[in-house]
PDB file of C-alpha atoms in Angstrom:
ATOM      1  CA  UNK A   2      99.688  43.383  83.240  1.00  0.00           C
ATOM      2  CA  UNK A   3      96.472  41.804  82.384  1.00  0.00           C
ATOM      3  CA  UNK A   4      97.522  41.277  79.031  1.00  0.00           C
ATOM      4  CA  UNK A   5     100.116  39.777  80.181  1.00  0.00           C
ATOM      5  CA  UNK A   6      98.695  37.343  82.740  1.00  0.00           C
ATOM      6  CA  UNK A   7      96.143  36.426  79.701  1.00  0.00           C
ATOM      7  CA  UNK A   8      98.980  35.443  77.133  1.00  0.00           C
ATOM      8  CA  UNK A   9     101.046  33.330  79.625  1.00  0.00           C
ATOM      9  CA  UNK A  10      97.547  31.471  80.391  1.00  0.00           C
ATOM     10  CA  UNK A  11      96.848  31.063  76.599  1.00  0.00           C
ATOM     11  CA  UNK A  12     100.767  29.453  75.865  1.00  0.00           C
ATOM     12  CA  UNK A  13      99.830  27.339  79.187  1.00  0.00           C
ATOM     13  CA  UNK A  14      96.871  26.064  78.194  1.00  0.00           C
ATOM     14  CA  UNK A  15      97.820  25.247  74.242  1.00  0.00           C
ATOM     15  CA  UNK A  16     100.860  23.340  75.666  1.00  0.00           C
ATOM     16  CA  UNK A  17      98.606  21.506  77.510  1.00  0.00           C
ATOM     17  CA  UNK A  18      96.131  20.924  74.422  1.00  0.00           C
ATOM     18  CA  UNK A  19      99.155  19.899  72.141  1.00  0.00           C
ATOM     19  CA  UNK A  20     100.743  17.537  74.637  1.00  0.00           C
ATOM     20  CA  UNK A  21      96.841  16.016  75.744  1.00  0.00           C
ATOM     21  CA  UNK A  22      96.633  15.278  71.427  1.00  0.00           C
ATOM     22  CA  UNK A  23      99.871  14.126  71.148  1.00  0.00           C
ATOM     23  CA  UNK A  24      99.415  10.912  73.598  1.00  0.00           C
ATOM     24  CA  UNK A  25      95.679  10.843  72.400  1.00  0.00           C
ATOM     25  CA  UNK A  26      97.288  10.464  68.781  1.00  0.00           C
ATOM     26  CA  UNK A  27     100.039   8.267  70.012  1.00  0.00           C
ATOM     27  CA  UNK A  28      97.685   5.660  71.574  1.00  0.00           C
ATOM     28  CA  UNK A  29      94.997   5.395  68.957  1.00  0.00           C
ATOM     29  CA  UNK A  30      97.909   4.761  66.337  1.00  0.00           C
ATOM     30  CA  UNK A  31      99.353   1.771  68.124  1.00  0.00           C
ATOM     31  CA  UNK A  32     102.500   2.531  66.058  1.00  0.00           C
ATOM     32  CA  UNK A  33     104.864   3.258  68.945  1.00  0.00           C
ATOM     33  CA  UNK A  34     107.988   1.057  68.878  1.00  0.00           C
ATOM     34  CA  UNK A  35     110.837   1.034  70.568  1.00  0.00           C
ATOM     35  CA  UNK A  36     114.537  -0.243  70.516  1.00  0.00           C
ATOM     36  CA  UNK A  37     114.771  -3.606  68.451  1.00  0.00           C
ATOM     37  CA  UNK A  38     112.197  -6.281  68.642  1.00  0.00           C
ATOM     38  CA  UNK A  39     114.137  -9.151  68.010  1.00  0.00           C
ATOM     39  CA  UNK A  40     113.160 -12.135  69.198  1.00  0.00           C
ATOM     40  CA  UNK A  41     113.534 -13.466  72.430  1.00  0.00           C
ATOM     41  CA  UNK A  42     116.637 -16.328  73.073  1.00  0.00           C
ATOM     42  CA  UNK A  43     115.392 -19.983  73.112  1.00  0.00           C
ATOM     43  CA  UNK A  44     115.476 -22.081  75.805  1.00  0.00           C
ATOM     44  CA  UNK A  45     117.789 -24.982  74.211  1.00  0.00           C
ATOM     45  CA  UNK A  46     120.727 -22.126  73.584  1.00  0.00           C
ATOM     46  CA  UNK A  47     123.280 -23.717  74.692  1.00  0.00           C
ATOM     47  CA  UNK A  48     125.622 -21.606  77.512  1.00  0.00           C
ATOM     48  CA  UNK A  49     129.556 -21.818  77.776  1.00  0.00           C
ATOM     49  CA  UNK A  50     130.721 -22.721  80.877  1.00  0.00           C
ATOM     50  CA  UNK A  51     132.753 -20.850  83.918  1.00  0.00           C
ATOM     51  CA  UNK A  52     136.185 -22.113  84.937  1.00  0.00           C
ATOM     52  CA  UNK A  53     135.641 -22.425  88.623  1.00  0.00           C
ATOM     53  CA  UNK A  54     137.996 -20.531  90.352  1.00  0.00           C
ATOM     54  CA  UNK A  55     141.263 -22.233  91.494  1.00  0.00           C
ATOM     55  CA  UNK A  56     143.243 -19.867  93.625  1.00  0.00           C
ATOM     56  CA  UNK A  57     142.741 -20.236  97.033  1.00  0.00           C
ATOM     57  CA  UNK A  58     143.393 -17.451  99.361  1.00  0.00           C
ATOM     58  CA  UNK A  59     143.968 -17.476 103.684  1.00  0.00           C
ATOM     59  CA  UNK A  60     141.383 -14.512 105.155  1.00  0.00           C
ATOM     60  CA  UNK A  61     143.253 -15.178 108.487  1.00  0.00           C
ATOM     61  CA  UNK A  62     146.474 -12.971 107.353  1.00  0.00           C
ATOM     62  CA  UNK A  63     144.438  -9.756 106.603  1.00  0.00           C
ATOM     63  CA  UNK A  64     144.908  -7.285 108.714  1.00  0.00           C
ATOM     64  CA  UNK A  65     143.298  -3.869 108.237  1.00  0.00           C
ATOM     65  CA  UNK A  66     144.016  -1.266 110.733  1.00  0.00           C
ATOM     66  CA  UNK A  67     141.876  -1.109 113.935  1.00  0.00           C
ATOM     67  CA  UNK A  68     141.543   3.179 114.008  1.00  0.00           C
ATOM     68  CA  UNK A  69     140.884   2.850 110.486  1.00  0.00           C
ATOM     69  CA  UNK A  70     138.430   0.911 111.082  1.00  0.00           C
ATOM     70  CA  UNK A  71     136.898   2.664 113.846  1.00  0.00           C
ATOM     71  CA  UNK A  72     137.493   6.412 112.044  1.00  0.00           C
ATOM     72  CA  UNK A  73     135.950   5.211 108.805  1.00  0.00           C
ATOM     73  CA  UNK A  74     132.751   3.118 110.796  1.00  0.00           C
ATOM     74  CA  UNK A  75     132.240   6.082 112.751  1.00  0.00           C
ATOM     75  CA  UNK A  76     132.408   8.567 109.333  1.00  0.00           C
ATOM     76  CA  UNK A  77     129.974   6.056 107.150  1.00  0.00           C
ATOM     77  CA  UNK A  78     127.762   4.698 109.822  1.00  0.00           C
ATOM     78  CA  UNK A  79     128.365   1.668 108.224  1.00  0.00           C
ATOM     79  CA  UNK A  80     128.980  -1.092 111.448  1.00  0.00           C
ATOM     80  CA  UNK A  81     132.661  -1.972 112.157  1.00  0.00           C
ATOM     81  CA  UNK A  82     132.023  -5.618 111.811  1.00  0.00           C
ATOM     82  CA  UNK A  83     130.244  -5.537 107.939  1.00  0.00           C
ATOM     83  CA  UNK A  84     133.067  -2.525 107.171  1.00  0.00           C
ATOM     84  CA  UNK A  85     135.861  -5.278 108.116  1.00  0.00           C
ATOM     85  CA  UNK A  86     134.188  -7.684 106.073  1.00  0.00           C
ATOM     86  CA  UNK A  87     134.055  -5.043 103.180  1.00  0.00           C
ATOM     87  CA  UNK A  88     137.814  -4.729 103.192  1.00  0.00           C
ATOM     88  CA  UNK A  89     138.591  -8.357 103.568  1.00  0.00           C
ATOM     89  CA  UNK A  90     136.488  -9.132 101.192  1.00  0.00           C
ATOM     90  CA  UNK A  91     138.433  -6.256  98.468  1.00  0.00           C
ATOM     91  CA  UNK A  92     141.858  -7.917  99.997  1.00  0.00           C
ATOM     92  CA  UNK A  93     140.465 -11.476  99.005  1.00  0.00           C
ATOM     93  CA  UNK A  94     139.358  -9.930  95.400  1.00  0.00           C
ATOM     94  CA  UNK A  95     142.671  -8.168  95.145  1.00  0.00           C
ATOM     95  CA  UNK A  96     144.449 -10.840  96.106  1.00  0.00           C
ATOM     96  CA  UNK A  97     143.061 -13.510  93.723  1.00  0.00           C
ATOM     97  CA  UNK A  98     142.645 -10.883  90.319  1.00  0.00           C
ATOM     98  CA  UNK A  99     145.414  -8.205  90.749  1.00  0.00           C
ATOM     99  CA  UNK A 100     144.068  -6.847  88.136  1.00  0.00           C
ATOM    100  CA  UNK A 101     140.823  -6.268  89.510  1.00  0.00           C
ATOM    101  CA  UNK A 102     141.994  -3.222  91.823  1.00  0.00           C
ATOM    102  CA  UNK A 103     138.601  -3.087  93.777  1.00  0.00           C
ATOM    103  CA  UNK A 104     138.113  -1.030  96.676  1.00  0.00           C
ATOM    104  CA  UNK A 105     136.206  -1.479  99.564  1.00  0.00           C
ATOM    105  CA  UNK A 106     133.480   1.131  99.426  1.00  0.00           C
ATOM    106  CA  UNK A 107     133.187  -0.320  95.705  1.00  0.00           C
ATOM    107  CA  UNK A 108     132.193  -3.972  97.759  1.00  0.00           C
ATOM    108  CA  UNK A 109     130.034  -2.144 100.380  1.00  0.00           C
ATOM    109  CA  UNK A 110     127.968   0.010  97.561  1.00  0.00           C
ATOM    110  CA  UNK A 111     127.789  -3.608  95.774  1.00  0.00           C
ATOM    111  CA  UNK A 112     126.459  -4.928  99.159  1.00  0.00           C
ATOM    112  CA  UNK A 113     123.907  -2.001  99.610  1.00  0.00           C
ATOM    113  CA  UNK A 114     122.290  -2.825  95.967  1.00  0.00           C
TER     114      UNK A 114
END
């Protein structure tokens, strides 16, 4: 068992030598690069512009479902007031982009960031 105990502290200890040297070798080499080292973008680059956003959409027609609401605030701990913004907010995204197909949690984890 002492044999044992002896080996295992011996493999311990010469990982610990090998990895020590390896940063030891790493740093006095100053050769360490990594991903590409292009140069930066200049400041004159000229940017395309965003369409501004044309469709307009009436908040005062959504409706999401009071015991929803209160079942899902009371499951999240999320407040019923920012959750009902959360869904308006996917129903306004939905309803401007079909496409888009974003759900509410998606806006509230968005909104936690």
């Amino acid at each position: 068992m002492l044999r044992l105990r002896r080996l295992a502290t011996l493999i311990v200890f010469a990982f610990c030598i090998i990895t020590g040297f390896s940063f030891w070798a790493v740093r006095v080499s100053g050769t360490v690069t990594v991903g590409d080292q292009s140069a930066p973008p200049q400041s004159g680059a000229k940017l395309s512009t965003l369409s501004t956003i044309t469709t307009a959409v009436d908040i005062s027609d959504s409706t999401i479902d009071a015991q929803w609401l209160t079942r899902t605030a009371a499951q999240t701990g999320i407040p019923a007031r920012a959750l009902r913004a959360y869904a308006v907010a996917a129903d306004v995204a939905n309803a401007s982009a079909p496409a888009c197909h974003i759900g509410w949690n998606t806006v509230a984890a968005i909104g936690f960031v």
